Amino acid sequence: MAFVLSSAFRKQALLIPFMNAVRGMSSSGGPTPPFTTLSVSRPAETITHVEICRPEKRNAMNKAFWLEMVDCFNQIAEDSECRVVVFSGAGKLFTSGIDLMGMASDILQPEGDDTARISWNVRRVITKYQETFSVIEKCPKPVIVAIHGACIGGGVDLITACDIRLCTQDAWFQVKEVDIGLAADVGTLQRLPRVIGSRSLVNELAFTARKMYADEAKSCGLVSRVFPDKDTMMAGALEMAGEIASKSPVAVQGTKVNLIYSRDHSVPEALHYMNTWNMSMLQTQDLMKSAQAAMEKKSLKDITFSKL
């Protein structure tokens, strides 16, 4: 008997292969050595999955995490096999933010013989921690972050440094720092206003530390898609990553570099930078391969691009 599949059912059916791949992305084996807070896997040849892996501590960000993130993304930036990154959290939630107990010595007991020296040391510590999330932005590979459950404090710093944000229906976000007596200092106050169009909403979230739930996060532009559950979200993230990875790495990575440059500069400055960028990047065989695929109505997934 003939029947017509609903659009929702068709979409679910298309995600089945990616749902199977998601099962292989599980962090049940714990962190990936030499890391103690991160699990790193390769669900596909050109896709790297990085997962905060401290589920027993609600993925709280301890001292090791802040250092390992820098090492991890510096390695990814130099990995010619990797073309896109999916980032997520293990367990019941994305992250509870900074591990206050583990970080107390750096924050509450800074070293130094006097106020000036203590201040210099505190500045060094903050600069080091800022790099933990700036390294995501500096990595030329697009980073898709998949958020489920709570995303608190440092979690917001982290996700605003990512390129694409997805979340589950049960996700919620909280700029928590004012509740623990400090101003957010590793990226939220600098990046969130550029992600969300409303300065008033950013101010409200930062001053009140109230929770923002998934529907509001979608409507204000913090996330671009909301999924019913984590498995479906991870399958969707993997599908999106596969689509990005199928395209020319010269084009994709050049696009990320120029999007970030344009965000921080005037239009004339960004256009000038783009001119300089493409005067060399247009001289790539990827351009001809992509154009030929379009003329022959081939999918870019059938085209082989050299590693970058």
PDB file of C-alpha atoms in Angstrom:
ATOM      1  CA  MET A   1       0.000   0.000   0.000  1.00  0.00           C
ATOM      2  CA  ALA A   2       1.458   3.337  -1.024  1.00  0.00           C
ATOM      3  CA  PHE A   3       1.848   6.030   1.599  1.00  0.00           C
ATOM      4  CA  VAL A   4       3.562   9.417   1.956  1.00  0.00           C
ATOM      5  CA  LEU A   5       6.250   9.913   4.602  1.00  0.00           C
ATOM      6  CA  SER A   6       5.843  13.015   6.752  1.00  0.00           C
ATOM      7  CA  SER A   7       8.663  15.543   6.551  1.00  0.00           C
ATOM      8  CA  ALA A   8       9.560  14.847  10.194  1.00  0.00           C
ATOM      9  CA  PHE A   9       9.727  11.106   9.556  1.00  0.00           C
ATOM     10  CA  ARG A  10      11.856  11.605   6.440  1.00  0.00           C
ATOM     11  CA  LYS A  11      14.233  13.814   8.422  1.00  0.00           C
ATOM     12  CA  GLN A  12      14.534  11.186  11.160  1.00  0.00           C
ATOM     13  CA  ALA A  13      15.196   8.498   8.530  1.00  0.00           C
ATOM     14  CA  LEU A  14      17.986  10.570   6.987  1.00  0.00           C
ATOM     15  CA  LEU A  15      19.623  10.886  10.414  1.00  0.00           C
ATOM     16  CA  ILE A  16      19.745   7.112  11.036  1.00  0.00           C
ATOM     17  CA  PRO A  17      23.298   6.645   9.614  1.00  0.00           C
ATOM     18  CA  PHE A  18      24.515   9.537  11.764  1.00  0.00           C
ATOM     19  CA  MET A  19      22.727   8.144  14.855  1.00  0.00           C
ATOM     20  CA  ASN A  20      24.739   4.954  14.362  1.00  0.00           C
ATOM     21  CA  ALA A  21      27.947   7.001  14.181  1.00  0.00           C
ATOM     22  CA  VAL A  22      26.952   8.837  17.368  1.00  0.00           C
ATOM     23  CA  ARG A  23      27.068   5.553  19.265  1.00  0.00           C
ATOM     24  CA  GLY A  24      30.727   5.309  18.288  1.00  0.00           C
ATOM     25  CA  MET A  25      31.358   8.793  19.727  1.00  0.00           C
ATOM     26  CA  SER A  26      30.482   7.747  23.263  1.00  0.00           C
ATOM     27  CA  SER A  27      32.929   8.718  25.987  1.00  0.00           C
ATOM     28  CA  SER A  28      32.310   5.538  27.983  1.00  0.00           C
ATOM     29  CA  GLY A  29      36.045   4.837  27.759  1.00  0.00           C
ATOM     30  CA  GLY A  30      36.862   8.044  29.619  1.00  0.00           C
ATOM     31  CA  PRO A  31      39.413  10.725  28.652  1.00  0.00           C
ATOM     32  CA  THR A  32      41.837  10.109  25.798  1.00  0.00           C
ATOM     33  CA  PRO A  33      45.484   9.964  27.000  1.00  0.00           C
ATOM     34  CA  PRO A  34      47.465  12.099  27.497  1.00  0.00           C
ATOM     35  CA  PHE A  35      44.396  14.202  28.333  1.00  0.00           C
ATOM     36  CA  THR A  36      42.647  13.774  31.666  1.00  0.00           C
ATOM     37  CA  THR A  37      39.598  15.964  31.006  1.00  0.00           C
ATOM     38  CA  LEU A  38      38.974  15.533  27.269  1.00  0.00           C
ATOM     39  CA  SER A  39      37.929  12.630  25.083  1.00  0.00           C
ATOM     40  CA  VAL A  40      39.100  12.976  21.467  1.00  0.00           C
ATOM     41  CA  SER A  41      37.840  10.679  18.711  1.00  0.00           C
ATOM     42  CA  ARG A  42      37.511  10.552  14.911  1.00  0.00           C
ATOM     43  CA  PRO A  43      33.907   9.582  14.002  1.00  0.00           C
ATOM     44  CA  ALA A  44      34.803  10.154  10.339  1.00  0.00           C
ATOM     45  CA  GLU A  45      38.086  10.557   8.480  1.00  0.00           C
ATOM     46  CA  THR A  46      37.915  14.354   8.362  1.00  0.00           C
ATOM     47  CA  ILE A  47      35.866  15.056  11.531  1.00  0.00           C
ATOM     48  CA  THR A  48      37.293  15.323  15.051  1.00  0.00           C
ATOM     49  CA  HIS A  49      35.038  14.980  18.083  1.00  0.00           C
ATOM     50  CA  VAL A  50      36.205  16.637  21.308  1.00  0.00           C
ATOM     51  CA  GLU A  51      34.230  16.017  24.487  1.00  0.00           C
ATOM     52  CA  ILE A  52      34.564  17.448  27.998  1.00  0.00           C
ATOM     53  CA  CYS A  53      34.869  14.205  29.926  1.00  0.00           C
ATOM     54  CA  ARG A  54      34.344  14.777  33.650  1.00  0.00           C
ATOM     55  CA  PRO A  55      30.730  13.577  33.972  1.00  0.00           C
ATOM     56  CA  GLU A  56      31.175  12.615  37.626  1.00  0.00           C
ATOM     57  CA  LYS A  57      32.060  16.290  38.328  1.00  0.00           C
ATOM     58  CA  ARG A  58      29.323  17.706  36.058  1.00  0.00           C
ATOM     59  CA  ASN A  59      32.085  18.534  33.541  1.00  0.00           C
ATOM     60  CA  ALA A  60      33.431  21.256  35.829  1.00  0.00           C
ATOM     61  CA  MET A  61      36.498  23.001  34.401  1.00  0.00           C
ATOM     62  CA  ASN A  62      39.500  22.185  36.598  1.00  0.00           C
ATOM     63  CA  LYS A  63      43.140  23.289  36.204  1.00  0.00           C
ATOM     64  CA  ALA A  64      43.972  20.449  33.829  1.00  0.00           C
ATOM     65  CA  PHE A  65      41.060  21.334  31.531  1.00  0.00           C
ATOM     66  CA  TRP A  66      42.266  24.904  30.979  1.00  0.00           C
ATOM     67  CA  LEU A  67      45.686  23.674  29.861  1.00  0.00           C
ATOM     68  CA  GLU A  68      44.526  20.627  27.886  1.00  0.00           C
ATOM     69  CA  MET A  69      42.113  22.647  25.755  1.00  0.00           C
ATOM     70  CA  VAL A  70      45.019  24.727  24.439  1.00  0.00           C
ATOM     71  CA  ASP A  71      47.118  21.654  23.651  1.00  0.00           C
ATOM     72  CA  CYS A  72      44.159  19.873  22.042  1.00  0.00           C
ATOM     73  CA  PHE A  73      43.113  22.686  19.708  1.00  0.00           C
ATOM     74  CA  ASN A  74      46.669  23.576  18.774  1.00  0.00           C
ATOM     75  CA  GLN A  75      47.071  19.953  17.645  1.00  0.00           C
ATOM     76  CA  ILE A  76      43.778  20.068  15.747  1.00  0.00           C
ATOM     77  CA  ALA A  77      44.828  23.296  14.002  1.00  0.00           C
ATOM     78  CA  GLU A  78      47.922  21.505  12.645  1.00  0.00           C
ATOM     79  CA  ASP A  79      46.120  18.233  11.794  1.00  0.00           C
ATOM     80  CA  SER A  80      45.861  18.149   7.988  1.00  0.00           C
ATOM     81  CA  GLU A  81      43.339  15.267   8.166  1.00  0.00           C
ATOM     82  CA  CYS A  82      40.824  17.232  10.241  1.00  0.00           C
ATOM     83  CA  ARG A  83      38.467  19.631   8.446  1.00  0.00           C
ATOM     84  CA  VAL A  84      35.801  20.249  11.097  1.00  0.00           C
ATOM     85  CA  VAL A  85      35.374  19.761  14.854  1.00  0.00           C
ATOM     86  CA  VAL A  86      32.323  18.735  16.880  1.00  0.00           C
ATOM     87  CA  PHE A  87      32.528  19.693  20.567  1.00  0.00           C
ATOM     88  CA  SER A  88      30.218  18.338  23.281  1.00  0.00           C
ATOM     89  CA  GLY A  89      29.983  17.331  26.951  1.00  0.00           C
ATOM     90  CA  ALA A  90      29.780  13.837  28.447  1.00  0.00           C
ATOM     91  CA  GLY A  91      27.082  12.766  30.882  1.00  0.00           C
ATOM     92  CA  LYS A  92      23.900  14.550  31.923  1.00  0.00           C
ATOM     93  CA  LEU A  93      24.884  18.129  31.083  1.00  0.00           C
ATOM     94  CA  PHE A  94      27.292  20.185  28.990  1.00  0.00           C
ATOM     95  CA  THR A  95      29.213  21.872  31.823  1.00  0.00           C
ATOM     96  CA  SER A  96      28.651  23.342  35.275  1.00  0.00           C
ATOM     97  CA  GLY A  97      31.417  25.883  34.585  1.00  0.00           C
ATOM     98  CA  ILE A  98      34.567  26.590  36.556  1.00  0.00           C
ATOM     99  CA  ASP A  99      35.647  24.086  39.210  1.00  0.00           C
ATOM    100  CA  LEU A 100      35.780  26.518  42.134  1.00  0.00           C
ATOM    101  CA  MET A 101      37.365  24.051  44.540  1.00  0.00           C
ATOM    102  CA  GLY A 102      40.049  23.031  42.071  1.00  0.00           C
ATOM    103  CA  MET A 103      40.825  26.601  41.021  1.00  0.00           C
ATOM    104  CA  ALA A 104      40.689  28.245  44.460  1.00  0.00           C
ATOM    105  CA  SER A 105      44.467  28.624  44.836  1.00  0.00           C
ATOM    106  CA  ASP A 106      44.832  30.536  41.561  1.00  0.00           C
ATOM    107  CA  ILE A 107      41.824  32.768  42.216  1.00  0.00           C
ATOM    108  CA  LEU A 108      41.830  33.305  45.983  1.00  0.00           C
ATOM    109  CA  GLN A 109      45.502  32.853  46.859  1.00  0.00           C
ATOM    110  CA  PRO A 110      47.600  34.433  44.092  1.00  0.00           C
ATOM    111  CA  GLU A 111      51.354  34.570  44.634  1.00  0.00           C
ATOM    112  CA  GLY A 112      53.349  37.767  45.106  1.00  0.00           C
ATOM    113  CA  ASP A 113      55.252  39.771  47.730  1.00  0.00           C
ATOM    114  CA  ASP A 114      53.149  42.926  47.378  1.00  0.00           C
ATOM    115  CA  THR A 115      50.070  44.285  45.619  1.00  0.00           C
ATOM    116  CA  ALA A 116      51.936  45.091  42.405  1.00  0.00           C
ATOM    117  CA  ARG A 117      53.463  41.609  42.100  1.00  0.00           C
ATOM    118  CA  ILE A 118      50.224  39.886  43.074  1.00  0.00           C
ATOM    119  CA  SER A 119      48.431  41.910  40.399  1.00  0.00           C
ATOM    120  CA  TRP A 120      50.951  40.963  37.718  1.00  0.00           C
ATOM    121  CA  ASN A 121      50.586  37.289  38.625  1.00  0.00           C
ATOM    122  CA  VAL A 122      46.791  37.488  38.555  1.00  0.00           C
ATOM    123  CA  ARG A 123      47.039  39.107  35.120  1.00  0.00           C
ATOM    124  CA  ARG A 124      49.214  36.246  33.882  1.00  0.00           C
ATOM    125  CA  VAL A 125      46.708  33.700  35.172  1.00  0.00           C
ATOM    126  CA  ILE A 126      43.727  35.432  33.525  1.00  0.00           C
ATOM    127  CA  THR A 127      45.624  35.759  30.232  1.00  0.00           C
ATOM    128  CA  LYS A 128      46.416  32.039  30.312  1.00  0.00           C
ATOM    129  CA  TYR A 129      42.796  31.133  30.955  1.00  0.00           C
ATOM    130  CA  GLN A 130      41.551  33.457  28.195  1.00  0.00           C
ATOM    131  CA  GLU A 131      43.685  31.508  25.729  1.00  0.00           C
ATOM    132  CA  THR A 132      41.749  28.333  26.630  1.00  0.00           C
ATOM    133  CA  PHE A 133      38.788  29.554  24.595  1.00  0.00           C
ATOM    134  CA  SER A 134      40.544  31.947  22.213  1.00  0.00           C
ATOM    135  CA  VAL A 135      42.381  28.898  20.847  1.00  0.00           C
ATOM    136  CA  ILE A 136      39.017  27.636  19.515  1.00  0.00           C
ATOM    137  CA  GLU A 137      38.583  30.852  17.581  1.00  0.00           C
ATOM    138  CA  LYS A 138      42.190  30.760  16.336  1.00  0.00           C
ATOM    139  CA  CYS A 139      41.804  27.199  15.067  1.00  0.00           C
ATOM    140  CA  PRO A 140      41.056  27.526  11.323  1.00  0.00           C
ATOM    141  CA  LYS A 141      38.795  24.440  11.358  1.00  0.00           C
ATOM    142  CA  PRO A 142      35.088  25.257  11.949  1.00  0.00           C
ATOM    143  CA  VAL A 143      33.930  24.183  15.419  1.00  0.00           C
ATOM    144  CA  ILE A 144      30.341  23.014  15.945  1.00  0.00           C
ATOM    145  CA  VAL A 145      29.396  22.921  19.627  1.00  0.00           C
ATOM    146  CA  ALA A 146      26.515  20.688  20.756  1.00  0.00           C
ATOM    147  CA  ILE A 147      25.009  21.698  24.113  1.00  0.00           C
ATOM    148  CA  HIS A 148      22.668  19.613  26.269  1.00  0.00           C
ATOM    149  CA  GLY A 149      21.377  20.372  29.739  1.00  0.00           C
ATOM    150  CA  ALA A 150      23.143  23.096  31.702  1.00  0.00           C
ATOM    151  CA  CYS A 151      25.744  25.431  30.195  1.00  0.00           C
ATOM    152  CA  ILE A 152      26.897  27.606  33.071  1.00  0.00           C
ATOM    153  CA  GLY A 153      29.544  30.292  33.546  1.00  0.00           C
ATOM    154  CA  GLY A 154      32.691  29.196  31.726  1.00  0.00           C
ATOM    155  CA  GLY A 155      30.490  27.117  29.425  1.00  0.00           C
ATOM    156  CA  VAL A 156      29.089  30.332  27.925  1.00  0.00           C
ATOM    157  CA  ASP A 157      32.647  31.641  27.493  1.00  0.00           C
ATOM    158  CA  LEU A 158      33.442  28.420  25.622  1.00  0.00           C
ATOM    159  CA  ILE A 159      30.424  28.249  23.297  1.00  0.00           C
ATOM    160  CA  THR A 160      30.645  31.893  22.236  1.00  0.00           C
ATOM    161  CA  ALA A 161      34.140  31.150  20.860  1.00  0.00           C
ATOM    162  CA  CYS A 162      32.690  28.371  18.648  1.00  0.00           C
ATOM    163  CA  ASP A 163      31.457  28.891  15.100  1.00  0.00           C
ATOM    164  CA  ILE A 164      28.110  27.062  15.161  1.00  0.00           C
ATOM    165  CA  ARG A 165      25.997  26.403  18.269  1.00  0.00           C
ATOM    166  CA  LEU A 166      23.354  23.676  18.522  1.00  0.00           C
ATOM    167  CA  CYS A 167      21.398  22.651  21.608  1.00  0.00           C
ATOM    168  CA  THR A 168      18.762  20.280  22.939  1.00  0.00           C
ATOM    169  CA  GLN A 169      15.304  21.331  24.068  1.00  0.00           C
ATOM    170  CA  ASP A 170      16.333  20.861  27.712  1.00  0.00           C
ATOM    171  CA  ALA A 171      19.432  23.077  27.417  1.00  0.00           C
ATOM    172  CA  TRP A 172      19.788  26.251  29.448  1.00  0.00           C
ATOM    173  CA  PHE A 173      22.447  28.924  29.652  1.00  0.00           C
ATOM    174  CA  GLN A 174      23.610  31.103  32.528  1.00  0.00           C
ATOM    175  CA  VAL A 175      26.215  33.862  32.761  1.00  0.00           C
ATOM    176  CA  LYS A 176      26.832  32.980  36.389  1.00  0.00           C
ATOM    177  CA  GLU A 177      29.897  35.027  37.318  1.00  0.00           C
ATOM    178  CA  VAL A 178      28.170  37.916  39.152  1.00  0.00           C
ATOM    179  CA  ASP A 179      26.665  35.357  41.544  1.00  0.00           C
ATOM    180  CA  ILE A 180      30.143  34.334  42.675  1.00  0.00           C
ATOM    181  CA  GLY A 181      31.421  37.896  43.010  1.00  0.00           C
ATOM    182  CA  LEU A 182      33.302  38.575  39.779  1.00  0.00           C
ATOM    183  CA  ALA A 183      32.898  39.878  36.246  1.00  0.00           C
ATOM    184  CA  ALA A 184      33.255  37.209  33.545  1.00  0.00           C
ATOM    185  CA  ASP A 185      36.820  37.541  32.299  1.00  0.00           C
ATOM    186  CA  VAL A 186      37.552  34.845  29.727  1.00  0.00           C
ATOM    187  CA  GLY A 187      35.329  35.801  26.801  1.00  0.00           C
ATOM    188  CA  THR A 188      31.593  36.062  27.510  1.00  0.00           C
ATOM    189  CA  LEU A 189      31.454  39.838  27.952  1.00  0.00           C
ATOM    190  CA  GLN A 190      33.490  40.334  24.771  1.00  0.00           C
ATOM    191  CA  ARG A 191      31.897  37.717  22.478  1.00  0.00           C
ATOM    192  CA  LEU A 192      28.281  37.398  23.621  1.00  0.00           C
ATOM    193  CA  PRO A 193      27.348  40.967  22.513  1.00  0.00           C
ATOM    194  CA  ARG A 194      28.618  40.072  19.022  1.00  0.00           C
ATOM    195  CA  VAL A 195      26.615  36.837  18.973  1.00  0.00           C
ATOM    196  CA  ILE A 196      23.307  38.205  20.293  1.00  0.00           C
ATOM    197  CA  GLY A 197      21.953  41.260  18.494  1.00  0.00           C
ATOM    198  CA  SER A 198      20.359  42.835  21.579  1.00  0.00           C
ATOM    199  CA  ARG A 199      22.745  44.681  23.877  1.00  0.00           C
ATOM    200  CA  SER A 200      19.885  45.033  26.364  1.00  0.00           C
ATOM    201  CA  LEU A 201      19.440  41.251  26.545  1.00  0.00           C
ATOM    202  CA  VAL A 202      23.180  40.690  26.980  1.00  0.00           C
ATOM    203  CA  ASN A 203      23.241  43.212  29.817  1.00  0.00           C
ATOM    204  CA  GLU A 204      20.228  41.581  31.460  1.00  0.00           C
ATOM    205  CA  LEU A 205      21.803  38.123  31.334  1.00  0.00           C
ATOM    206  CA  ALA A 206      25.165  39.365  32.625  1.00  0.00           C
ATOM    207  CA  PHE A 207      23.750  41.557  35.423  1.00  0.00           C
ATOM    208  CA  THR A 208      21.064  39.181  36.726  1.00  0.00           C
ATOM    209  CA  ALA A 209      22.665  35.749  36.082  1.00  0.00           C
ATOM    210  CA  ARG A 210      19.216  34.457  35.148  1.00  0.00           C
ATOM    211  CA  LYS A 211      18.794  31.288  33.127  1.00  0.00           C
ATOM    212  CA  MET A 212      18.083  31.418  29.404  1.00  0.00           C
ATOM    213  CA  TYR A 213      16.296  28.364  28.017  1.00  0.00           C
ATOM    214  CA  ALA A 214      16.552  26.782  24.574  1.00  0.00           C
ATOM    215  CA  ASP A 215      13.650  28.561  22.860  1.00  0.00           C
ATOM    216  CA  GLU A 216      14.890  31.993  23.920  1.00  0.00           C
ATOM    217  CA  ALA A 217      18.452  31.036  22.951  1.00  0.00           C
ATOM    218  CA  LYS A 218      17.179  30.145  19.470  1.00  0.00           C
ATOM    219  CA  SER A 219      15.072  33.282  19.070  1.00  0.00           C
ATOM    220  CA  CYS A 220      17.936  35.622  20.040  1.00  0.00           C
ATOM    221  CA  GLY A 221      20.519  33.858  17.864  1.00  0.00           C
ATOM    222  CA  LEU A 222      22.708  32.248  20.528  1.00  0.00           C
ATOM    223  CA  VAL A 223      22.003  28.866  18.896  1.00  0.00           C
ATOM    224  CA  SER A 224      20.937  28.151  15.335  1.00  0.00           C
ATOM    225  CA  ARG A 225      19.105  24.852  15.900  1.00  0.00           C
ATOM    226  CA  VAL A 226      17.268  23.123  18.753  1.00  0.00           C
ATOM    227  CA  PHE A 227      16.922  19.316  18.845  1.00  0.00           C
ATOM    228  CA  PRO A 228      14.572  17.141  20.927  1.00  0.00           C
ATOM    229  CA  ASP A 229      17.345  15.141  22.640  1.00  0.00           C
ATOM    230  CA  LYS A 230      21.106  14.661  22.783  1.00  0.00           C
ATOM    231  CA  ASP A 231      21.353  11.684  20.409  1.00  0.00           C
ATOM    232  CA  THR A 232      19.369  13.505  17.721  1.00  0.00           C
ATOM    233  CA  MET A 233      21.473  16.627  18.252  1.00  0.00           C
ATOM    234  CA  MET A 234      24.745  14.731  17.963  1.00  0.00           C
ATOM    235  CA  ALA A 235      23.519  13.032  14.789  1.00  0.00           C
ATOM    236  CA  GLY A 236      22.555  16.447  13.392  1.00  0.00           C
ATOM    237  CA  ALA A 237      25.943  17.894  14.361  1.00  0.00           C
ATOM    238  CA  LEU A 238      27.717  15.010  12.671  1.00  0.00           C
ATOM    239  CA  GLU A 239      25.613  15.412   9.533  1.00  0.00           C
ATOM    240  CA  MET A 240      26.416  19.136   9.427  1.00  0.00           C
ATOM    241  CA  ALA A 241      30.107  18.426  10.026  1.00  0.00           C
ATOM    242  CA  GLY A 242      30.091  15.943   7.145  1.00  0.00           C
ATOM    243  CA  GLU A 243      28.570  18.534   4.843  1.00  0.00           C
ATOM    244  CA  ILE A 244      31.236  21.100   5.782  1.00  0.00           C
ATOM    245  CA  ALA A 245      34.048  18.541   5.544  1.00  0.00           C
ATOM    246  CA  SER A 246      33.011  17.624   1.998  1.00  0.00           C
ATOM    247  CA  LYS A 247      33.903  21.097   0.724  1.00  0.00           C
ATOM    248  CA  SER A 248      37.294  22.557  -0.161  1.00  0.00           C
ATOM    249  CA  PRO A 249      39.332  23.031   3.035  1.00  0.00           C
ATOM    250  CA  VAL A 250      40.992  26.027   1.394  1.00  0.00           C
ATOM    251  CA  ALA A 251      37.565  27.634   0.947  1.00  0.00           C
ATOM    252  CA  VAL A 252      36.137  26.656   4.337  1.00  0.00           C
ATOM    253  CA  GLN A 253      39.141  27.604   6.448  1.00  0.00           C
ATOM    254  CA  GLY A 254      39.641  30.831   4.502  1.00  0.00           C
ATOM    255  CA  THR A 255      35.990  31.650   5.139  1.00  0.00           C
ATOM    256  CA  LYS A 256      36.390  31.183   8.906  1.00  0.00           C
ATOM    257  CA  VAL A 257      39.536  33.309   9.064  1.00  0.00           C
ATOM    258  CA  ASN A 258      37.864  36.134   7.146  1.00  0.00           C
ATOM    259  CA  LEU A 259      34.566  35.972   9.067  1.00  0.00           C
ATOM    260  CA  ILE A 260      36.437  36.459  12.336  1.00  0.00           C
ATOM    261  CA  TYR A 261      38.629  39.221  10.893  1.00  0.00           C
ATOM    262  CA  SER A 262      35.543  41.001   9.537  1.00  0.00           C
ATOM    263  CA  ARG A 263      33.824  40.833  12.928  1.00  0.00           C
ATOM    264  CA  ASP A 264      36.682  42.758  14.539  1.00  0.00           C
ATOM    265  CA  HIS A 265      37.419  45.300  11.771  1.00  0.00           C
ATOM    266  CA  SER A 266      35.640  47.865   9.612  1.00  0.00           C
ATOM    267  CA  VAL A 267      34.171  46.871   6.244  1.00  0.00           C
ATOM    268  CA  PRO A 268      36.939  48.652   4.238  1.00  0.00           C
ATOM    269  CA  GLU A 269      39.648  46.997   6.362  1.00  0.00           C
ATOM    270  CA  ALA A 270      38.023  43.590   5.991  1.00  0.00           C
ATOM    271  CA  LEU A 271      37.644  43.981   2.228  1.00  0.00           C
ATOM    272  CA  HIS A 272      41.310  44.926   1.937  1.00  0.00           C
ATOM    273  CA  TYR A 273      42.274  41.864   3.999  1.00  0.00           C
ATOM    274  CA  MET A 274      40.048  39.708   1.769  1.00  0.00           C
ATOM    275  CA  ASN A 275      41.810  41.050  -1.338  1.00  0.00           C
ATOM    276  CA  THR A 276      45.183  40.102   0.073  1.00  0.00           C
ATOM    277  CA  TRP A 277      43.898  36.704   1.196  1.00  0.00           C
ATOM    278  CA  ASN A 278      42.349  35.674  -2.100  1.00  0.00           C
ATOM    279  CA  MET A 279      45.170  36.967  -4.307  1.00  0.00           C
ATOM    280  CA  SER A 280      46.877  33.710  -3.333  1.00  0.00           C
ATOM    281  CA  MET A 281      44.011  31.449  -2.248  1.00  0.00           C
ATOM    282  CA  LEU A 282      42.243  31.738  -5.630  1.00  0.00           C
ATOM    283  CA  GLN A 283      45.246  29.977  -7.137  1.00  0.00           C
ATOM    284  CA  THR A 284      44.064  26.586  -5.947  1.00  0.00           C
ATOM    285  CA  GLN A 285      43.017  23.521  -7.901  1.00  0.00           C
ATOM    286  CA  ASP A 286      40.030  23.267  -5.508  1.00  0.00           C
ATOM    287  CA  LEU A 287      38.348  26.078  -7.445  1.00  0.00           C
ATOM    288  CA  MET A 288      38.415  24.164 -10.728  1.00  0.00           C
ATOM    289  CA  LYS A 289      37.408  20.894  -9.050  1.00  0.00           C
ATOM    290  CA  SER A 290      34.401  22.550  -7.395  1.00  0.00           C
ATOM    291  CA  ALA A 291      33.347  24.329 -10.592  1.00  0.00           C
ATOM    292  CA  GLN A 292      33.631  21.130 -12.612  1.00  0.00           C
ATOM    293  CA  ALA A 293      31.562  19.237 -10.051  1.00  0.00           C
ATOM    294  CA  ALA A 294      28.853  21.902 -10.294  1.00  0.00           C
ATOM    295  CA  MET A 295      28.793  21.722 -14.097  1.00  0.00           C
ATOM    296  CA  GLU A 296      28.613  17.921 -14.008  1.00  0.00           C
ATOM    297  CA  LYS A 297      25.969  18.048 -11.247  1.00  0.00           C
ATOM    298  CA  LYS A 298      28.156  15.977  -8.942  1.00  0.00           C
ATOM    299  CA  SER A 299      28.128  16.143  -5.163  1.00  0.00           C
ATOM    300  CA  LEU A 300      31.252  17.621  -3.587  1.00  0.00           C
ATOM    301  CA  LYS A 301      31.294  14.481  -1.435  1.00  0.00           C
ATOM    302  CA  ASP A 302      32.437  12.661  -4.573  1.00  0.00           C
ATOM    303  CA  ILE A 303      35.363  15.053  -5.114  1.00  0.00           C
ATOM    304  CA  THR A 304      38.779  14.511  -3.527  1.00  0.00           C
ATOM    305  CA  PHE A 305      40.421  17.640  -2.186  1.00  0.00           C
ATOM    306  CA  SER A 306      44.044  17.584  -1.041  1.00  0.00           C
ATOM    307  CA  LYS A 307      44.808  17.812   2.655  1.00  0.00           C
ATOM    308  CA  LEU A 308      45.492  21.252   4.090  1.00  0.00           C
TER     309      LEU A 308
END
